PDB file of C-alpha atoms and ligand atoms in Angstrom:
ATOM      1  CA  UNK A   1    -156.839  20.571 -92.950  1.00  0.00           C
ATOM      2  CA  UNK A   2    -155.229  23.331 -90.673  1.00  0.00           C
ATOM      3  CA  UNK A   3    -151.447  24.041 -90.209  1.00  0.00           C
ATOM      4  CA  UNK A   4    -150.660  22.701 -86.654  1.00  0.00           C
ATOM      5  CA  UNK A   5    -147.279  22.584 -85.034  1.00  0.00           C
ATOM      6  CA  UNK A   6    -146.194  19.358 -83.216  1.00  0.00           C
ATOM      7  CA  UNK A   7    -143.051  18.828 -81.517  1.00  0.00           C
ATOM      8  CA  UNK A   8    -140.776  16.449 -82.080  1.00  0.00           C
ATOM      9  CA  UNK A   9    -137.290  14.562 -79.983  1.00  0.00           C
ATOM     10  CA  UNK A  10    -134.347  13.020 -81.675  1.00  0.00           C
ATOM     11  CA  UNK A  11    -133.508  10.391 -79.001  1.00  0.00           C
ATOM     12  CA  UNK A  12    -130.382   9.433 -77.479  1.00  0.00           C
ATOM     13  CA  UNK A  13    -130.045   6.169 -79.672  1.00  0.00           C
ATOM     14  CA  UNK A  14    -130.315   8.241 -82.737  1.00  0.00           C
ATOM     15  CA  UNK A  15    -127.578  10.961 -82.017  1.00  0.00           C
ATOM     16  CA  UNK A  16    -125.439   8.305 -80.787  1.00  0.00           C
ATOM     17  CA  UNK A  17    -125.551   6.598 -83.821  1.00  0.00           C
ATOM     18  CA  UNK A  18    -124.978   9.824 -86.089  1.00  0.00           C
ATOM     19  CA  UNK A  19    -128.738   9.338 -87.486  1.00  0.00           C
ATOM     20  CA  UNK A  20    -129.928  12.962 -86.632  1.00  0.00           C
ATOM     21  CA  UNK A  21    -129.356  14.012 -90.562  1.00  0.00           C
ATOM     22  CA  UNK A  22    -130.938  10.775 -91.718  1.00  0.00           C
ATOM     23  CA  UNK A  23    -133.956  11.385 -89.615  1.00  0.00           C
ATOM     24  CA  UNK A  24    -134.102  15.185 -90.517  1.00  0.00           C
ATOM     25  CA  UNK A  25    -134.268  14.832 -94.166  1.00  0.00           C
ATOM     26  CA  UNK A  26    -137.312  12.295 -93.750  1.00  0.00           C
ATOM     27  CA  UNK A  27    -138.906  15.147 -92.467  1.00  0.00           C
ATOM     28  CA  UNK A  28    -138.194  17.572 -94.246  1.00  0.00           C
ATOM     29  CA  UNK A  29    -139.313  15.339 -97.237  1.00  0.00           C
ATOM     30  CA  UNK A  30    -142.815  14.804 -96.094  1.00  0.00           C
ATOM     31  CA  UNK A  31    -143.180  18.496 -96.300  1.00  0.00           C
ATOM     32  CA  UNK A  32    -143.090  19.367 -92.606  1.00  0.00           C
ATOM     33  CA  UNK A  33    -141.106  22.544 -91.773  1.00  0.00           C
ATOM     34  CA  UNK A  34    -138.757  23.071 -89.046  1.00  0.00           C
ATOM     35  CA  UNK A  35    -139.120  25.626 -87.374  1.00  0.00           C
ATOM     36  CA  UNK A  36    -137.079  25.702 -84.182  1.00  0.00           C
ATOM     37  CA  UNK A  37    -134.832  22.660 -83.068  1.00  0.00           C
ATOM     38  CA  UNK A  38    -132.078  22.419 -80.392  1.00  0.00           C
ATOM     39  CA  UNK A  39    -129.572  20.286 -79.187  1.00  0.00           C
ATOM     40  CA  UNK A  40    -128.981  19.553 -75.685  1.00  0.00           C
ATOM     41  CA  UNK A  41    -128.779  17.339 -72.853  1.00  0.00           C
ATOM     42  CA  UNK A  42    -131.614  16.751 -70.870  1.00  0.00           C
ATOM     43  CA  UNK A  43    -131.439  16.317 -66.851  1.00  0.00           C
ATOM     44  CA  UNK A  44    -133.312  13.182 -64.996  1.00  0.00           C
ATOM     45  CA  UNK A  45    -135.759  15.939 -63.772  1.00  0.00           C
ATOM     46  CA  UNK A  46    -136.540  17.298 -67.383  1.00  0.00           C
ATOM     47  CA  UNK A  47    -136.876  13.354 -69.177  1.00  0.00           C
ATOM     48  CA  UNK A  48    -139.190  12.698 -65.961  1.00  0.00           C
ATOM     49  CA  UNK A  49    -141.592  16.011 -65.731  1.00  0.00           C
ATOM     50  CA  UNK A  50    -141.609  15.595 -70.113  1.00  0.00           C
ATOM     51  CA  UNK A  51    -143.012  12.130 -69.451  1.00  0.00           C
ATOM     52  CA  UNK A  52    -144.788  12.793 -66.224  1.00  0.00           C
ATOM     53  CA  UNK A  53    -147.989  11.150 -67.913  1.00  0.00           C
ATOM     54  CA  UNK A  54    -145.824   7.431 -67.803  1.00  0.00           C
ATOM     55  CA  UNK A  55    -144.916   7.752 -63.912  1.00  0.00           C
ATOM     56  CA  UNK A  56    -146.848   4.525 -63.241  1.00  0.00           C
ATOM     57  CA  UNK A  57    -145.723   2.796 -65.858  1.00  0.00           C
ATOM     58  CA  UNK A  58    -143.137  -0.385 -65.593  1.00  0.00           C
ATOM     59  CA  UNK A  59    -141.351   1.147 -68.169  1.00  0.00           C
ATOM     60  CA  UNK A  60    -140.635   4.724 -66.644  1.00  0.00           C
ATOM     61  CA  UNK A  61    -137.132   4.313 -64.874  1.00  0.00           C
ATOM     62  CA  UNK A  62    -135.833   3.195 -67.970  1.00  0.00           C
ATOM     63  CA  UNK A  63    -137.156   5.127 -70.272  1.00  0.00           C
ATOM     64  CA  UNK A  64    -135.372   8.159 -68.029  1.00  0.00           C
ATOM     65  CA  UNK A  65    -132.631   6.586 -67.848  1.00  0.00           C
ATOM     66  CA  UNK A  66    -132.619   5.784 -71.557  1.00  0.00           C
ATOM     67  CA  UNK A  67    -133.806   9.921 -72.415  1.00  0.00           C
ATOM     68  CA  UNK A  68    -130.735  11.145 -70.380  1.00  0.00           C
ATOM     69  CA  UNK A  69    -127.856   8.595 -71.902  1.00  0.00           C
ATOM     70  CA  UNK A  70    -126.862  11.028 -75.034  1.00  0.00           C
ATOM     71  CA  UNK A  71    -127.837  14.689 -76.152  1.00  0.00           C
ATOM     72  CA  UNK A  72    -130.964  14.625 -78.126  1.00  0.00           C
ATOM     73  CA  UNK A  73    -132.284  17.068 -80.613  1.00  0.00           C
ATOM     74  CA  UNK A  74    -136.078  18.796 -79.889  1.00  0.00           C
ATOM     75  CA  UNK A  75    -137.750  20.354 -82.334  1.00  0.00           C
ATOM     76  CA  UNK A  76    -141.166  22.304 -83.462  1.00  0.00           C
ATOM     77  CA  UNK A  77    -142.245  20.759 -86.463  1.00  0.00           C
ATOM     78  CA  UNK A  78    -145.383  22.794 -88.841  1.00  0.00           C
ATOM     79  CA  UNK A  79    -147.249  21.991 -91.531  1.00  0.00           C
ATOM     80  CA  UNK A  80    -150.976  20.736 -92.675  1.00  0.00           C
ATOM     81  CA  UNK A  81    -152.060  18.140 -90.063  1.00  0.00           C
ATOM     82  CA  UNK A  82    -148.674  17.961 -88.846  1.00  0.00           C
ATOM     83  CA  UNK A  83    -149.695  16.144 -85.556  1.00  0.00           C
ATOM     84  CA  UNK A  84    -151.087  12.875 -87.516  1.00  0.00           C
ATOM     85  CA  UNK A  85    -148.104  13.649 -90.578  1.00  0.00           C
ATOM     86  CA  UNK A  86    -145.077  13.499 -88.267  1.00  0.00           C
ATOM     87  CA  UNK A  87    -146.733  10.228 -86.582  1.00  0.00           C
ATOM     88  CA  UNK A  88    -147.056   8.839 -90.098  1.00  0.00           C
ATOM     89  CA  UNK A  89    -143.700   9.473 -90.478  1.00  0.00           C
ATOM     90  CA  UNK A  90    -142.261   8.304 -87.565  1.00  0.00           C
ATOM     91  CA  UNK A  91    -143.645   4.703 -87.367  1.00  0.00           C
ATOM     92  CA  UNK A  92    -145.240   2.751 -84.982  1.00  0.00           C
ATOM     93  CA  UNK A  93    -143.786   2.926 -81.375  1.00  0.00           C
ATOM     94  CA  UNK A  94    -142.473  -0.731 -81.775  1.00  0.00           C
ATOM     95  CA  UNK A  95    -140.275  -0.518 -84.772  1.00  0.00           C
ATOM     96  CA  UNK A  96    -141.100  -4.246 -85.422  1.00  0.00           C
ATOM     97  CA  UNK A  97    -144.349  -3.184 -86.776  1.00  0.00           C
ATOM     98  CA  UNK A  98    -143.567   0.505 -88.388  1.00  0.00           C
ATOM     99  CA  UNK A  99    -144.265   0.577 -92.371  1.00  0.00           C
ATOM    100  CA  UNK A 100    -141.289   0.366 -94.865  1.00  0.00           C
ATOM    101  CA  UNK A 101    -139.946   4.003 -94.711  1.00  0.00           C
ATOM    102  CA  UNK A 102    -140.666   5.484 -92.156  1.00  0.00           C
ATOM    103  CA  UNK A 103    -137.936   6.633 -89.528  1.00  0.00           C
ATOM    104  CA  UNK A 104    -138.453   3.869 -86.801  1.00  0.00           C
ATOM    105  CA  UNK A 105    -138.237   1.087 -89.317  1.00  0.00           C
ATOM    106  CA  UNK A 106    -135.291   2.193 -90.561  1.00  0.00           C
ATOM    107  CA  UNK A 107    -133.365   3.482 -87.712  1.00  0.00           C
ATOM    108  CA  UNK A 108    -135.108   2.412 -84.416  1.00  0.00           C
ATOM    109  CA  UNK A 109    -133.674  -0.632 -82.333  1.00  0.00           C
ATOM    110  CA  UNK A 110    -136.835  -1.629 -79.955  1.00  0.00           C
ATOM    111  CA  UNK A 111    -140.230  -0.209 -78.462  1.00  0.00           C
ATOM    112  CA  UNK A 112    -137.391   1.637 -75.857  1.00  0.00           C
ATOM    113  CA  UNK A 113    -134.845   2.768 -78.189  1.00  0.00           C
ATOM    114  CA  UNK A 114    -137.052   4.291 -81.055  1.00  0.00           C
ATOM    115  CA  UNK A 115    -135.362   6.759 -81.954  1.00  0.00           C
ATOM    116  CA  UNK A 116    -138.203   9.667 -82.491  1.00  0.00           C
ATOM    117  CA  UNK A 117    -140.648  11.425 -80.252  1.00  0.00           C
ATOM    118  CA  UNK A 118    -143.918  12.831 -81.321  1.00  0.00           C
ATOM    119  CA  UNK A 119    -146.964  14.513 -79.849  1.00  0.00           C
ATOM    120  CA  UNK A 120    -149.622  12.282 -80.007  1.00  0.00           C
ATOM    121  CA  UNK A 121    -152.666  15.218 -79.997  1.00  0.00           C
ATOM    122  CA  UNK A 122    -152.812  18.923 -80.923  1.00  0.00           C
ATOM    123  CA  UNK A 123    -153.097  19.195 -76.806  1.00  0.00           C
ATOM    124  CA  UNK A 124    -150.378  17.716 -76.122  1.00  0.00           C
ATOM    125  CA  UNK A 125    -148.022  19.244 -78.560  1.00  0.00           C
ATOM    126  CA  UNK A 126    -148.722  22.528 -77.453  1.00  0.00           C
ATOM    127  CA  UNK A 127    -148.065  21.080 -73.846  1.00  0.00           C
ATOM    128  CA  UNK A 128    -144.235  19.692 -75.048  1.00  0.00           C
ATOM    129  CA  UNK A 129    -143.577  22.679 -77.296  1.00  0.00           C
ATOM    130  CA  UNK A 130    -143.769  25.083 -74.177  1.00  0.00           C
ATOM    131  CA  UNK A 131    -141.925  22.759 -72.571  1.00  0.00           C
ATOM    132  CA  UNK A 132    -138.897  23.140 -74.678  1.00  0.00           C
ATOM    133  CA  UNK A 133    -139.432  26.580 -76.748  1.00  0.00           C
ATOM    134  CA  UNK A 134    -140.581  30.262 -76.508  1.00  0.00           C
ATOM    135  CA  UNK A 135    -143.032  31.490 -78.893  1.00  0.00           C
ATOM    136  CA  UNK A 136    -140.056  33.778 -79.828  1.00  0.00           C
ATOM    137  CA  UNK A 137    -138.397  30.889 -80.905  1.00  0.00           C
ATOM    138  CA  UNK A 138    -140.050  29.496 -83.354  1.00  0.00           C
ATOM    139  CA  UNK A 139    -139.311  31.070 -86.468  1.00  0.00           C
TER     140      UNK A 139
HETATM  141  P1  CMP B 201    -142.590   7.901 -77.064  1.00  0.00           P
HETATM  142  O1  CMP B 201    -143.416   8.104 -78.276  1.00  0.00           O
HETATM  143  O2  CMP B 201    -141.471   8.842 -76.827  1.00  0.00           O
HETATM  144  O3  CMP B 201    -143.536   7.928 -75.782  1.00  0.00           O
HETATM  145  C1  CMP B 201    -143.286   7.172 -74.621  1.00  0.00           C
HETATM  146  C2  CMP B 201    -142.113   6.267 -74.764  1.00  0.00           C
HETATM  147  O4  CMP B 201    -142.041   5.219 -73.835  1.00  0.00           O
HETATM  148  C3  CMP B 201    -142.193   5.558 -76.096  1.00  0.00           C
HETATM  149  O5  CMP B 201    -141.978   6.446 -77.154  1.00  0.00           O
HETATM  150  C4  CMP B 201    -141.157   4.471 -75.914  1.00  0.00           C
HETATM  151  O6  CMP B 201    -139.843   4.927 -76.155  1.00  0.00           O
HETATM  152  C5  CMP B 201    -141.300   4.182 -74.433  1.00  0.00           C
HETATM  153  N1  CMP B 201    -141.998   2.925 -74.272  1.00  0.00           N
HETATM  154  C6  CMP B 201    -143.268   2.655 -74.594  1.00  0.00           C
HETATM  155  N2  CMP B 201    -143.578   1.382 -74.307  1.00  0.00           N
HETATM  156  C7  CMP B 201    -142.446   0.841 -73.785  1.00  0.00           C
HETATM  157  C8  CMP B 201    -142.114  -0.441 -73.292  1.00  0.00           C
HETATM  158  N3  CMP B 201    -143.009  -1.431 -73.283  1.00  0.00           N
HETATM  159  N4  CMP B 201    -140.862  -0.632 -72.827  1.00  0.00           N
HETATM  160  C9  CMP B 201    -139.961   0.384 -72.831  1.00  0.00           C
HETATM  161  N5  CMP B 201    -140.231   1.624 -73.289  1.00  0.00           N
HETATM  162  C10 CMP B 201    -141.448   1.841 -73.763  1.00  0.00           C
END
């Protein structure tokens, strides 16, 4: 297995809810290192380009709406097959069907308010890392 980086969003649900050092530490547990992470606020424009592959979907204008509600915490997450890991860890999208354990079971509302963020393929987490980070800032 290689060491991959994959990046990962604390949503606006979970920060409201003062979950960001519950979710952390399930991280950090599975052995995934964190190696840059940020707090901020992110604009209509920034939710929308970040999820520019879900324009068409029903679900968009919410789930913009939903990204921009609260500060969320991004972050660059490394380790052996970290892509796949950090999924494992997260759940399943709908946190009706995530396994015992993981973050969206225990902290996610619905298939909107999940909670987490991951990349979904080694592509595409090199896609949102650059996004968010510099190579200079991950550490
Ligand atoms: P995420 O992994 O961040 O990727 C896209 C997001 O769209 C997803 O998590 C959910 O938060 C959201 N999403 C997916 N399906 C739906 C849906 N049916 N209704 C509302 N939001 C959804």
């Amino acid at each position: 297995m290689a060491i991959e980086r994959t990046l990962s969003i604390i949503k606006p649900d979970a920060t409201e809810n003062n979950n960001v050092g519950g979710i952390l530490q399930l991280i950090e547990k599975s052995g995934l290192r964190i190696v840059a992470m940020r707090r901020m606020h992110l604009t209509k424009a920034q939710a929308g380009g970040f999820y520019e592959v879900h324009k068409e979907r029903p679900f968009f204008g919410e789930l913009v709406d939903f990204m921009t509600r609260s500060p969320v915490v991004v972050s660059v997450l490394e380790g052996e097959d970290a892509v796949a890991k950090y999924r494992e860890v997260m759940g399943a999208t709908d946190p009706k069907k995530a396994a015992d354990g993981t973050i969206r079971k225990l902290f996610a509302k619905d298939i909107g308010e999940n909670s987490v963020h991951g990349s979904d393929s080694l592509e595409n987490a090199k896609r949102e890392i650059a996004f968010f980070f510099a190579e200079a800032d991950l550490l």
